[in-house]
Every structure is written in structure tokens, then in C-alpha cells.
JSON list of N, CA, C and O in Angstrom, two decimals:
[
{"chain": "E", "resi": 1, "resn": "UNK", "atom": "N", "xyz": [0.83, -1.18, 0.00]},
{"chain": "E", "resi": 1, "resn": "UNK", "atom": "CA", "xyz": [0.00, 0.00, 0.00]},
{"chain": "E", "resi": 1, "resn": "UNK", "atom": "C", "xyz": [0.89, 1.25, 0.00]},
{"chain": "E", "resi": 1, "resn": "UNK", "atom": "O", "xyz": [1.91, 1.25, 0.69]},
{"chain": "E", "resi": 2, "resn": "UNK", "atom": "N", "xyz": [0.57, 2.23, -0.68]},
{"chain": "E", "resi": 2, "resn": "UNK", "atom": "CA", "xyz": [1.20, 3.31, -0.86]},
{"chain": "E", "resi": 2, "resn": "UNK", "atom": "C", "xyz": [1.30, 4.34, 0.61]},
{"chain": "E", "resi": 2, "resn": "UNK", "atom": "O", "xyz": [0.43, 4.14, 1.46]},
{"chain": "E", "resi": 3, "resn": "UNK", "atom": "N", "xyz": [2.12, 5.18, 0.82]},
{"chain": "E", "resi": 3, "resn": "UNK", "atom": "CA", "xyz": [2.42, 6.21, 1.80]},
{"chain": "E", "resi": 3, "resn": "UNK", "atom": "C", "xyz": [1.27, 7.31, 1.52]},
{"chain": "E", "resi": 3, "resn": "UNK", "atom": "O", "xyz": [0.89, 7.00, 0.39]},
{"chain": "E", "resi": 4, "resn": "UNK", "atom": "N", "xyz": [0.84, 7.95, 1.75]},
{"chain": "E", "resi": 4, "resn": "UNK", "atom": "CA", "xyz": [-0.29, 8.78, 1.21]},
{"chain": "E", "resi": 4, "resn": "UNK", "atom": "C", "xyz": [1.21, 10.40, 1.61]},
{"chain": "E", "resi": 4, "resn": "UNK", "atom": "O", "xyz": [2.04, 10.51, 2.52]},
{"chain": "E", "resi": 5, "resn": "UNK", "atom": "N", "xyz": [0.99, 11.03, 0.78]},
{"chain": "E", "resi": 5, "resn": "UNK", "atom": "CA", "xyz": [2.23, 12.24, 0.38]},
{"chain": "E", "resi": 5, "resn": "UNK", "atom": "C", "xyz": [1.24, 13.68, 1.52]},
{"chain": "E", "resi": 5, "resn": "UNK", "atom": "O", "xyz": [0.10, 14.14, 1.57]},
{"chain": "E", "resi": 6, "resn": "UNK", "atom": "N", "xyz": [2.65, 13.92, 2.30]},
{"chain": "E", "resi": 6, "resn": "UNK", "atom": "CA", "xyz": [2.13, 14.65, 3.02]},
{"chain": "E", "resi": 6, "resn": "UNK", "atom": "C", "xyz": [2.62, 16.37, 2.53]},
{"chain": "E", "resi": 6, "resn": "UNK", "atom": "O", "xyz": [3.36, 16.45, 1.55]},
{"chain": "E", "resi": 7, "resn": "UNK", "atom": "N", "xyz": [2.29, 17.37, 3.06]},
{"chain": "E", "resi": 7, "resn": "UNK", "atom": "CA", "xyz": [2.50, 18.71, 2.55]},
{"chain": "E", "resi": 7, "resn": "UNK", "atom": "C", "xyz": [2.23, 18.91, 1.59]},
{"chain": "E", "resi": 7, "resn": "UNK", "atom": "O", "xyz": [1.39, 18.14, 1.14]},
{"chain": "E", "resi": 8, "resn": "UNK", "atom": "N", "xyz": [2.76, 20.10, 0.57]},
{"chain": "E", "resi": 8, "resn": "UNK", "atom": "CA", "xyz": [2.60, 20.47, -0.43]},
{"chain": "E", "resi": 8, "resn": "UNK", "atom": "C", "xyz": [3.03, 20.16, -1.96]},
{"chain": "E", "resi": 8, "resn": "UNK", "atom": "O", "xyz": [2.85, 20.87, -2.95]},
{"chain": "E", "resi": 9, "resn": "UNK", "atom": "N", "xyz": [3.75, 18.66, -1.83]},
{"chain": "E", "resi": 9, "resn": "UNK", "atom": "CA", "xyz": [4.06, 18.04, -3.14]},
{"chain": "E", "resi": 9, "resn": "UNK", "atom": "C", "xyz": [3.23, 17.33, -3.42]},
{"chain": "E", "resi": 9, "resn": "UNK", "atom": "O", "xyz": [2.68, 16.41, -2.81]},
{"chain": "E", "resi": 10, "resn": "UNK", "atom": "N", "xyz": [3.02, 18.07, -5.08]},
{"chain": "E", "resi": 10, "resn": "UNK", "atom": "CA", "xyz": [2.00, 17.10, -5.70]},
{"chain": "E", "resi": 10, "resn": "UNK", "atom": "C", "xyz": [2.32, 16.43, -7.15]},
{"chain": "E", "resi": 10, "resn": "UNK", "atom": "O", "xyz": [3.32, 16.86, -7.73]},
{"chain": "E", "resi": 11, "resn": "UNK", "atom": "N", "xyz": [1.42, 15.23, -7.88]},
{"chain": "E", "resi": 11, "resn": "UNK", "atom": "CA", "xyz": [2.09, 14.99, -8.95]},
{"chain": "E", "resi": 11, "resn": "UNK", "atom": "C", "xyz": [1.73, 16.03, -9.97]},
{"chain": "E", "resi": 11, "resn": "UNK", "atom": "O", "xyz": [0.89, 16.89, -9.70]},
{"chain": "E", "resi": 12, "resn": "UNK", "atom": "N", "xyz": [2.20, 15.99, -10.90]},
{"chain": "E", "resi": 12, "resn": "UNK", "atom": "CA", "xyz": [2.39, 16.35, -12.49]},
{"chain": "E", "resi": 12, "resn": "UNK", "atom": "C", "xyz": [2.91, 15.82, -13.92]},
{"chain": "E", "resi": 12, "resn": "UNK", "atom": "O", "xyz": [3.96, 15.19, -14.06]},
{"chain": "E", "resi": 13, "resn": "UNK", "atom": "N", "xyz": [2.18, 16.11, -14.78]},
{"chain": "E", "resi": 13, "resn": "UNK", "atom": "CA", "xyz": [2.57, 15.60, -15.90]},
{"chain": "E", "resi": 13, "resn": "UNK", "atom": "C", "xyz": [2.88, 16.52, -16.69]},
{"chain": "E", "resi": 13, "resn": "UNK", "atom": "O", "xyz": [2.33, 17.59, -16.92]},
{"chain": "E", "resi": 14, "resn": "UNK", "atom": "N", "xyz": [4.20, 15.85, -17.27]},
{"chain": "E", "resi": 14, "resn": "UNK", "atom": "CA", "xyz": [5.01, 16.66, -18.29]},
{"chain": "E", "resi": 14, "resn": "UNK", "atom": "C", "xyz": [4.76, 16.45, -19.79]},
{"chain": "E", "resi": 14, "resn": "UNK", "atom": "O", "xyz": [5.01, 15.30, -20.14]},
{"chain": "E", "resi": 15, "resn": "UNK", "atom": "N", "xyz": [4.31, 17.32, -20.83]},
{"chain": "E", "resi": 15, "resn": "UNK", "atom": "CA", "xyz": [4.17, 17.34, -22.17]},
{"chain": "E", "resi": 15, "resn": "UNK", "atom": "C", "xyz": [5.26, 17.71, -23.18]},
{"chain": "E", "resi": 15, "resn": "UNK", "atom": "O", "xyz": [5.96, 18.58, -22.65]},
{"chain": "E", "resi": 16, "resn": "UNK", "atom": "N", "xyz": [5.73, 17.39, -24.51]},
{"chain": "E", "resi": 16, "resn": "UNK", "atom": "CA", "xyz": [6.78, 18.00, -25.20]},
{"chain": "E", "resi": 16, "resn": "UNK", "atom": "C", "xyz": [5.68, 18.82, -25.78]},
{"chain": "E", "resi": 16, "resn": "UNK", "atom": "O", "xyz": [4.54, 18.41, -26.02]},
{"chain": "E", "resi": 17, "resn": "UNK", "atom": "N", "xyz": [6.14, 19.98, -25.99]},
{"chain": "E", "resi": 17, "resn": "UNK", "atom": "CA", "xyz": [5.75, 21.48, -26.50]},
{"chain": "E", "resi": 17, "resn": "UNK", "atom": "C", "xyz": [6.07, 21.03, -28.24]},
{"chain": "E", "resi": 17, "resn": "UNK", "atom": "O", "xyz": [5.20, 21.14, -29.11]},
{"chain": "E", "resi": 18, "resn": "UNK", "atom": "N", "xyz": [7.50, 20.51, -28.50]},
{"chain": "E", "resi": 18, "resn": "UNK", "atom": "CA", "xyz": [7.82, 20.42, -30.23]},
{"chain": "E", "resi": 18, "resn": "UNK", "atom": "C", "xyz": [7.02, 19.34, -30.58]},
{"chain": "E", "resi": 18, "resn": "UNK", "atom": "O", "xyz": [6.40, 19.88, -31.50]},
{"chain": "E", "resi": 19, "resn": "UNK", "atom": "N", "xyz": [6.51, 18.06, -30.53]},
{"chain": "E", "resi": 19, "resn": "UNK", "atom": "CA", "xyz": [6.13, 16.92, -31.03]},
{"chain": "E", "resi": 19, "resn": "UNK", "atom": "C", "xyz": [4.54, 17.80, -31.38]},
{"chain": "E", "resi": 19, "resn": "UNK", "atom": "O", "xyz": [4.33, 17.92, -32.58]},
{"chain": "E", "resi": 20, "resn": "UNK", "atom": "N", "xyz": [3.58, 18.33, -30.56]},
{"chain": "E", "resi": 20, "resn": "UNK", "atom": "CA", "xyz": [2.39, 18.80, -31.14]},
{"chain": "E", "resi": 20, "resn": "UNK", "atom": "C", "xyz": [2.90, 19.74, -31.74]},
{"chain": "E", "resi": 20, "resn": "UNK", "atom": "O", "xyz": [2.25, 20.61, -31.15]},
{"chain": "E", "resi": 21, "resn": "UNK", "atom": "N", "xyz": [3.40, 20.20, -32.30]},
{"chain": "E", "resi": 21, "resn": "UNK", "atom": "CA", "xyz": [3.66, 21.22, -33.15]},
{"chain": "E", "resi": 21, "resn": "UNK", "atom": "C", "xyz": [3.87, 20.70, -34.79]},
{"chain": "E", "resi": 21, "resn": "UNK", "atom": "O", "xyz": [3.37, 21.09, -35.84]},
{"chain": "E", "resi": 22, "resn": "UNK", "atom": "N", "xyz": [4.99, 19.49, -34.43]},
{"chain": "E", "resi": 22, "resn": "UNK", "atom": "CA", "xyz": [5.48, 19.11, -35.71]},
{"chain": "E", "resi": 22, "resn": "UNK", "atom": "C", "xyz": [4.72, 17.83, -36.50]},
{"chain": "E", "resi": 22, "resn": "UNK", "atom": "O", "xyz": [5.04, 17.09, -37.43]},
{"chain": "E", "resi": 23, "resn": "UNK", "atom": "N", "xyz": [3.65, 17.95, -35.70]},
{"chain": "E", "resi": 23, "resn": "UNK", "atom": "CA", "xyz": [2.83, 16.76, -36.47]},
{"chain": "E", "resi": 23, "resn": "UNK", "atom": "C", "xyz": [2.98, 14.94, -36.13]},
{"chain": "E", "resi": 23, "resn": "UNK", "atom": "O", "xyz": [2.27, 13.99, -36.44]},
{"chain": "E", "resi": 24, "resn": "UNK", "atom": "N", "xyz": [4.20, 15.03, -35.38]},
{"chain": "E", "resi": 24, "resn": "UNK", "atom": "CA", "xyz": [4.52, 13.35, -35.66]},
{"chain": "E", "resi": 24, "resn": "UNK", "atom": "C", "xyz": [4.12, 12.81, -34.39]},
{"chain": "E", "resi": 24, "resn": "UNK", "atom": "O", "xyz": [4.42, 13.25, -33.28]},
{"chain": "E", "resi": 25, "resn": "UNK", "atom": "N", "xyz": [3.22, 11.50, -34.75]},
{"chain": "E", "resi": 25, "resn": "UNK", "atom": "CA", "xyz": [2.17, 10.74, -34.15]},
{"chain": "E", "resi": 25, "resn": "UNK", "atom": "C", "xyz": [2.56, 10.31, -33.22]},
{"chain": "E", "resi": 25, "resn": "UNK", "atom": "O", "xyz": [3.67, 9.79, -33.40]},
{"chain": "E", "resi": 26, "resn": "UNK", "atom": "N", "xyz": [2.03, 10.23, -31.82]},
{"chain": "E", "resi": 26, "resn": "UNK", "atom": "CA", "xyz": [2.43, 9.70, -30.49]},
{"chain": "E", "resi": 26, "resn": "UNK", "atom": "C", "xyz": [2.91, 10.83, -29.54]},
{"chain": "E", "resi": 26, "resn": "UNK", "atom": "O", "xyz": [3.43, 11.91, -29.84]},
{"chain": "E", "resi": 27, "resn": "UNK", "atom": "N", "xyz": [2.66, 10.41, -28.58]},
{"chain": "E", "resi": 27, "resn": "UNK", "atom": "CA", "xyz": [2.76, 11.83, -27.38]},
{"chain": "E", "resi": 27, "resn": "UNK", "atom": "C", "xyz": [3.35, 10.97, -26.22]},
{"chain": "E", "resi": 27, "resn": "UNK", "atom": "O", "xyz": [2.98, 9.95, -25.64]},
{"chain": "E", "resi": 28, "resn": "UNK", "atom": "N", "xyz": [4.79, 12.12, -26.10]},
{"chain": "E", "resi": 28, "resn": "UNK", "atom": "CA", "xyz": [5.91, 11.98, -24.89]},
{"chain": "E", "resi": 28, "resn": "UNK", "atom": "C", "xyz": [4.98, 12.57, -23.72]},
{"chain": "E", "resi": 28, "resn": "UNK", "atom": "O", "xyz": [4.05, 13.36, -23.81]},
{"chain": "E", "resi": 29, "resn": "UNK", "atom": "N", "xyz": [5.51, 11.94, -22.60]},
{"chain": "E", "resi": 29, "resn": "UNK", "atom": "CA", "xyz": [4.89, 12.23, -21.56]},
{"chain": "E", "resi": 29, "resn": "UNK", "atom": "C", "xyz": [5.64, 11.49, -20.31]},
{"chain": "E", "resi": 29, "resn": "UNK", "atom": "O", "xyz": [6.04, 10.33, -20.22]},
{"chain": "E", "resi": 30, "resn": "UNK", "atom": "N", "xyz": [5.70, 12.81, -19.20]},
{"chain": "E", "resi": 30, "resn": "UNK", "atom": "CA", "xyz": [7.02, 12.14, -18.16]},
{"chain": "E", "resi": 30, "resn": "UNK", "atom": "C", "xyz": [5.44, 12.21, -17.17]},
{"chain": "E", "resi": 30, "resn": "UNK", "atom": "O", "xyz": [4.37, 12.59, -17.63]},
{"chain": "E", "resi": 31, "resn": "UNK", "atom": "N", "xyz": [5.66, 11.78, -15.88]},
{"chain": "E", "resi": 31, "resn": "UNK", "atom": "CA", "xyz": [4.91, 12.17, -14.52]},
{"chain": "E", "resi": 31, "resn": "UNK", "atom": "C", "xyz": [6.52, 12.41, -13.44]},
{"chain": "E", "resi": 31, "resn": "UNK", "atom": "O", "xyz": [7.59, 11.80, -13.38]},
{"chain": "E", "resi": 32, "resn": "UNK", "atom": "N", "xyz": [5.83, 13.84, -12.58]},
{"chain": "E", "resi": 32, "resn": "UNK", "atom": "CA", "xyz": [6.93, 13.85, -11.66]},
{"chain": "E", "resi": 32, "resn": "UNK", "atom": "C", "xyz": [6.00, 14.73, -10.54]},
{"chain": "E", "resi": 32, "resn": "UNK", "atom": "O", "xyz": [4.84, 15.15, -10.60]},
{"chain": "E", "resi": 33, "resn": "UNK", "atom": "N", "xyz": [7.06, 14.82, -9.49]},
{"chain": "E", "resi": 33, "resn": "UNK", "atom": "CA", "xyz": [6.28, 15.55, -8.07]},
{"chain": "E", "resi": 33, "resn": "UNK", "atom": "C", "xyz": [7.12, 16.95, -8.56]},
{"chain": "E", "resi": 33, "resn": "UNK", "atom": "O", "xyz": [7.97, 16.98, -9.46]},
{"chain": "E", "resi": 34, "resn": "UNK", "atom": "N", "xyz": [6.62, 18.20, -7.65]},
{"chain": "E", "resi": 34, "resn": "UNK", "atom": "CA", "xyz": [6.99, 19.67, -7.47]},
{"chain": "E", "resi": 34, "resn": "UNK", "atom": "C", "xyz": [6.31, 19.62, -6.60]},
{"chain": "E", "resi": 34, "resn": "UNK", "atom": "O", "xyz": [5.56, 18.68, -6.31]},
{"chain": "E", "resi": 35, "resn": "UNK", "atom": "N", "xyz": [6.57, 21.22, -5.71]},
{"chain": "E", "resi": 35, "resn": "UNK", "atom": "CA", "xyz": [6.48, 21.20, -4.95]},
{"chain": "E", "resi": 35, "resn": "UNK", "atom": "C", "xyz": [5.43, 22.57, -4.91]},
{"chain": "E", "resi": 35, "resn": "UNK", "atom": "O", "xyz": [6.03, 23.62, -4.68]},
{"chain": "E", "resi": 36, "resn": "UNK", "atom": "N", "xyz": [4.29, 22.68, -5.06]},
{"chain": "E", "resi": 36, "resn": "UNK", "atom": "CA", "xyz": [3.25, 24.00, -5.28]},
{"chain": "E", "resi": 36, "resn": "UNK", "atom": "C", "xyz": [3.75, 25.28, -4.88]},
{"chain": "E", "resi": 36, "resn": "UNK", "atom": "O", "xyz": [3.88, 26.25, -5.63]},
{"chain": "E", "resi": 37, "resn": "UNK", "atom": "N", "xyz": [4.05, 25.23, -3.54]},
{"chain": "E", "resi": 37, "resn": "UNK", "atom": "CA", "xyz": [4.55, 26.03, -3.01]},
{"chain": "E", "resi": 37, "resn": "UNK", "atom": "C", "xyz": [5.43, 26.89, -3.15]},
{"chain": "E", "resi": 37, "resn": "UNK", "atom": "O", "xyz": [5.51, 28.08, -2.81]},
{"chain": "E", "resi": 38, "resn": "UNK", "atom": "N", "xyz": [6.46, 25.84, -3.95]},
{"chain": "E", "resi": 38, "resn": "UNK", "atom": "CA", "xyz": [7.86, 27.05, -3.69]},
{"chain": "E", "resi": 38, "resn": "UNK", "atom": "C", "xyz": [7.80, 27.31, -5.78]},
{"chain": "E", "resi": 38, "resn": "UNK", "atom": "O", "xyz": [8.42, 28.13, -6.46]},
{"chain": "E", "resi": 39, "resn": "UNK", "atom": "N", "xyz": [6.88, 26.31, -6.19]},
{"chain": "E", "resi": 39, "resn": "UNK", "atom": "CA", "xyz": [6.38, 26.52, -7.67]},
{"chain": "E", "resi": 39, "resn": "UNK", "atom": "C", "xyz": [5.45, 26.86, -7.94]},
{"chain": "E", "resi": 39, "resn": "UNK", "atom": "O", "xyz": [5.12, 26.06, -8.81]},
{"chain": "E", "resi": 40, "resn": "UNK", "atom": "N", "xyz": [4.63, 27.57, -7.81]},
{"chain": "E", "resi": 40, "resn": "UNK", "atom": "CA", "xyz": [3.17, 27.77, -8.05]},
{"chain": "E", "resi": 40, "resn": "UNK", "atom": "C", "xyz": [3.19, 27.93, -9.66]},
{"chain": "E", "resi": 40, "resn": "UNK", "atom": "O", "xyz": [2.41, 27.23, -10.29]},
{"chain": "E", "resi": 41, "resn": "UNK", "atom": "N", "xyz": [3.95, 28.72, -10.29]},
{"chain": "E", "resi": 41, "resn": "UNK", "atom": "CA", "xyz": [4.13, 28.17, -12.05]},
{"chain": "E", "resi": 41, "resn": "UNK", "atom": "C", "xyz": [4.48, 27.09, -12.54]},
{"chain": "E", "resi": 41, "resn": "UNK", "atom": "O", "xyz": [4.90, 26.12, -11.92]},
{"chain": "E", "resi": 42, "resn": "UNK", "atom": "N", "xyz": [4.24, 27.25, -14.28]},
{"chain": "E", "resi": 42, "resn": "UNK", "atom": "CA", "xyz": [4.01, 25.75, -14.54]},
{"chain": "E", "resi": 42, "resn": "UNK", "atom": "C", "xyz": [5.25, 25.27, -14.99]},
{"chain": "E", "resi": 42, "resn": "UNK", "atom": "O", "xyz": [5.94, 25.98, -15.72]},
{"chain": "E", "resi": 43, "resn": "UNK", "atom": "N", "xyz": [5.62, 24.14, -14.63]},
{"chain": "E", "resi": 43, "resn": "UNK", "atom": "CA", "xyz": [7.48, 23.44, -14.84]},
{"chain": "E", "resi": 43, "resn": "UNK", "atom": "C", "xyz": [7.57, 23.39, -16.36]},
{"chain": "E", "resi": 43, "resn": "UNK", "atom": "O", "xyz": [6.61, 23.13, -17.09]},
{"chain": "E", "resi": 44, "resn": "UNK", "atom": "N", "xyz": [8.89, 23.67, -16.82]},
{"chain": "E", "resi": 44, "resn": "UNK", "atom": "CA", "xyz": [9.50, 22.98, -17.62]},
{"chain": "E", "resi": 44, "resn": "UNK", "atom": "C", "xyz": [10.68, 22.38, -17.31]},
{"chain": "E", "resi": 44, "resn": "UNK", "atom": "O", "xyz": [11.36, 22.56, -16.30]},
{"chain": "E", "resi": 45, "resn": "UNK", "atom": "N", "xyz": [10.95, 21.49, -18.40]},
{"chain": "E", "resi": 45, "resn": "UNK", "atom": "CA", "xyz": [12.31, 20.47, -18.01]},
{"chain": "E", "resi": 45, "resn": "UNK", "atom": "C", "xyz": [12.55, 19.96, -19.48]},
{"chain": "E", "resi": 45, "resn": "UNK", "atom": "O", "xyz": [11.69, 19.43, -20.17]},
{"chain": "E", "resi": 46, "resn": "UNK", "atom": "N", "xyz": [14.09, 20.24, -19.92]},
{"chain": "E", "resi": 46, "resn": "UNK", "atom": "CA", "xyz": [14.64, 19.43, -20.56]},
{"chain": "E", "resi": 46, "resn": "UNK", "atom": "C", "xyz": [14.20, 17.78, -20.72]},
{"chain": "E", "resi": 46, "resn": "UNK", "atom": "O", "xyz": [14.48, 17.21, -19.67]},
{"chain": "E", "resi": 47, "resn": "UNK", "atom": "N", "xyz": [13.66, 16.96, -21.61]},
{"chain": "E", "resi": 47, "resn": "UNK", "atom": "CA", "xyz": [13.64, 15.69, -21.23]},
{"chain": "E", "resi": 47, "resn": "UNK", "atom": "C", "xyz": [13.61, 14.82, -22.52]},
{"chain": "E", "resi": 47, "resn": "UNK", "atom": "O", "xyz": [12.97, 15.30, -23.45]},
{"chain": "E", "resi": 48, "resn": "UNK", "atom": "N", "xyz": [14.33, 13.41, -22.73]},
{"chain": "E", "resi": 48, "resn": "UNK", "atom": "CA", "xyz": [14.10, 12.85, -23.82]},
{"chain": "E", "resi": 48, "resn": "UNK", "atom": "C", "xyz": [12.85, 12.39, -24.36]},
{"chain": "E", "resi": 48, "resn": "UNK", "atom": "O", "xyz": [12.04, 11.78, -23.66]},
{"chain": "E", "resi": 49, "resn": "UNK", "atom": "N", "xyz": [12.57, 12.74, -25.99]},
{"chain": "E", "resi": 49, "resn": "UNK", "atom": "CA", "xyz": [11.24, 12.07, -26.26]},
{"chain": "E", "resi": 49, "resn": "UNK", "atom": "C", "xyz": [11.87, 11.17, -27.47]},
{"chain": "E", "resi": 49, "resn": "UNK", "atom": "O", "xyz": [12.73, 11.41, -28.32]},
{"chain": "E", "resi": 50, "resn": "UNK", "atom": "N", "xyz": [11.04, 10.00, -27.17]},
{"chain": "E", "resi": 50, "resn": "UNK", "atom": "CA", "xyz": [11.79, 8.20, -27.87]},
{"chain": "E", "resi": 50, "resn": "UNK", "atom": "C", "xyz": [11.25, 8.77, -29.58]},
{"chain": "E", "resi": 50, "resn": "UNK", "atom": "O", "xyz": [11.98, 8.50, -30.53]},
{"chain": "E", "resi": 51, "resn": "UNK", "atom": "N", "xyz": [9.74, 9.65, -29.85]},
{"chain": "E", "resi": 51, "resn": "UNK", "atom": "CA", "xyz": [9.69, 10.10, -30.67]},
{"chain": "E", "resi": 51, "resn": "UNK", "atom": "C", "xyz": [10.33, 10.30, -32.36]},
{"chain": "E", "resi": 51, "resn": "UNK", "atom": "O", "xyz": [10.32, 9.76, -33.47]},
{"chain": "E", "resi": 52, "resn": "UNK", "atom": "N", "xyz": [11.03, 11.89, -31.35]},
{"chain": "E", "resi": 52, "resn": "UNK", "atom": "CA", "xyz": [11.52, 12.86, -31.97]},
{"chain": "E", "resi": 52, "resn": "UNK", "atom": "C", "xyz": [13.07, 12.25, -32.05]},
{"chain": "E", "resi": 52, "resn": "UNK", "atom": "O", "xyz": [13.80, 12.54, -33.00]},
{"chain": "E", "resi": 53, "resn": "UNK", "atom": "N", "xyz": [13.55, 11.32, -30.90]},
{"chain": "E", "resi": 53, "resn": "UNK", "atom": "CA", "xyz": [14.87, 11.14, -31.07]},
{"chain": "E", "resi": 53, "resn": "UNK", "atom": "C", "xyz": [15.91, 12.12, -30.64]},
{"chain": "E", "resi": 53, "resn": "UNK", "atom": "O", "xyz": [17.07, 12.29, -31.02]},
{"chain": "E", "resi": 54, "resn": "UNK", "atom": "N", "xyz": [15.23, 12.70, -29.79]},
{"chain": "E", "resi": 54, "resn": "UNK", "atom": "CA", "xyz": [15.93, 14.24, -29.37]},
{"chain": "E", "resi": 54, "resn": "UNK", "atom": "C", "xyz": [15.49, 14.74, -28.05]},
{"chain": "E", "resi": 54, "resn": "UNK", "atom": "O", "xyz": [14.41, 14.30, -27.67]},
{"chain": "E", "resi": 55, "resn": "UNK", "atom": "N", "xyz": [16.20, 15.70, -27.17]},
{"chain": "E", "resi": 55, "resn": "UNK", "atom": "CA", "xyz": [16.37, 16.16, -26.14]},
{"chain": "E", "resi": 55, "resn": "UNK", "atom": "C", "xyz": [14.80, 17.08, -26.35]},
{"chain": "E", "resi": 55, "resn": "UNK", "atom": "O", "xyz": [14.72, 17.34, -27.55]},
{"chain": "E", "resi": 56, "resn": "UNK", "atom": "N", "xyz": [13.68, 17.60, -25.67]},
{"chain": "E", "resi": 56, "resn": "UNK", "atom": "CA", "xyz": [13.28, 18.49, -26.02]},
{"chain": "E", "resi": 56, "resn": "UNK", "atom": "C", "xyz": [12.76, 19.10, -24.68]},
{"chain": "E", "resi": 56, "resn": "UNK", "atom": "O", "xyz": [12.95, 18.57, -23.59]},
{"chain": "E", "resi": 57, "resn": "UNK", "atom": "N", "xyz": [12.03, 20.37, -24.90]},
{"chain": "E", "resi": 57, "resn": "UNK", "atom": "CA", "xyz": [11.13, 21.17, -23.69]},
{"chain": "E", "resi": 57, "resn": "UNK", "atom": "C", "xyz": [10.11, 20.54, -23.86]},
{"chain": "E", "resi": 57, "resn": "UNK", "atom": "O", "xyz": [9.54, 20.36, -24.94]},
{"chain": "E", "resi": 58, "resn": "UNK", "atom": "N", "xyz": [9.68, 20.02, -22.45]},
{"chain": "E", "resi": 58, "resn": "UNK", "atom": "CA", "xyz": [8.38, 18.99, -21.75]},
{"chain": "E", "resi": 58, "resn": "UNK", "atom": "C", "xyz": [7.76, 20.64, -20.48]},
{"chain": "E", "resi": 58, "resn": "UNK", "atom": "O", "xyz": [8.32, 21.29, -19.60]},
{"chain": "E", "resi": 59, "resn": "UNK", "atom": "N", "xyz": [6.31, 20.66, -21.14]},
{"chain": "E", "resi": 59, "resn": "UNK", "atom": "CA", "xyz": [5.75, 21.66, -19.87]},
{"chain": "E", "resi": 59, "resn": "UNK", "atom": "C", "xyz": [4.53, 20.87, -19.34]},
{"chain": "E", "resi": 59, "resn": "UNK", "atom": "O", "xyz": [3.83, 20.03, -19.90]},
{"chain": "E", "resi": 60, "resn": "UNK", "atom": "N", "xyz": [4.50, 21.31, -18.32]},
{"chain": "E", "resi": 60, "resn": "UNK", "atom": "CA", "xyz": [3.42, 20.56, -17.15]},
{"chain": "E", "resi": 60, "resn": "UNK", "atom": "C", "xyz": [2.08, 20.84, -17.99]},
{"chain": "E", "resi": 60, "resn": "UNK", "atom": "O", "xyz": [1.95, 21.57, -18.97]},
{"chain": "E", "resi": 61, "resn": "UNK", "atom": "N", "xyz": [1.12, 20.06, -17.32]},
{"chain": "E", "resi": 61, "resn": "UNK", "atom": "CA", "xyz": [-0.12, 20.30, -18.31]},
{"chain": "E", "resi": 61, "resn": "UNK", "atom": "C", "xyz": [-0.98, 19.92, -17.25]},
{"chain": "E", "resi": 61, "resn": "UNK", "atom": "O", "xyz": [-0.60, 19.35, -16.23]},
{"chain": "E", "resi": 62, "resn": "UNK", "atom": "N", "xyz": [-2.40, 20.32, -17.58]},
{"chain": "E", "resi": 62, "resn": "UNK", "atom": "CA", "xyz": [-3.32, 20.28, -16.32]},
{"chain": "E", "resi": 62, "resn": "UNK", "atom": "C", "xyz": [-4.21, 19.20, -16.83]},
{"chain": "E", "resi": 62, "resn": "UNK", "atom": "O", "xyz": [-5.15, 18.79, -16.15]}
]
């Protein structure tokens, strides 16, 4: 059974910004924790997409 997460970290999911742009089929997608608090904006992060074959910008998505 899982720990139930105490304070202000919560999950999120990360999107690549270039793959909807450029048309090519299938969608990168990370999940990670932040922390609301000391982030109340929305993350980006460098991250690989198996895709594109390339490093790209992943932003949080609601």
C-alpha cells in the first residue's frame, strides 16, 4: 500500500511542446512531483522524447 504524500508536493505531468507542433504521431509524456509552493508556475524540463529522437522542452499540463 502506498504512503499517502504529506504537505505540499504534488504529482504532475510533463508534455513536449515540439512533437504537437510538428505533427509526428504519439505523445511523450514524463509524470513527476513539485512542490506548489515554492512553484506555483508551470514546470519545464529538458527531457528525452523516444519520438523525436531528441532532447526536447516537456511543460506541465493540467
Amino acid at each position: 500500500m502506498a504512503k499517502k504524500a504529506k504537505g505540499n508536493r504534488v504529482q504532475v505531468i510533463l508534455e513536449c511542446t515540439e512533437q504537437r507542433e510538428s505533427g509526428v504521431p504519439g505523445i511523450s509524456r514524463y509524470i513527476t512531483t513539485k512542490n506548489k509552493k515554492n512553484t506555483p508556475e508551470r514546470m519545464e524540463c529538458k527531457k528525452y522524447n523516444p519520438y523525436l529522437k531528441k532532447v526536447t522542452v516537456h511543460r506541465e499540463i493540467k
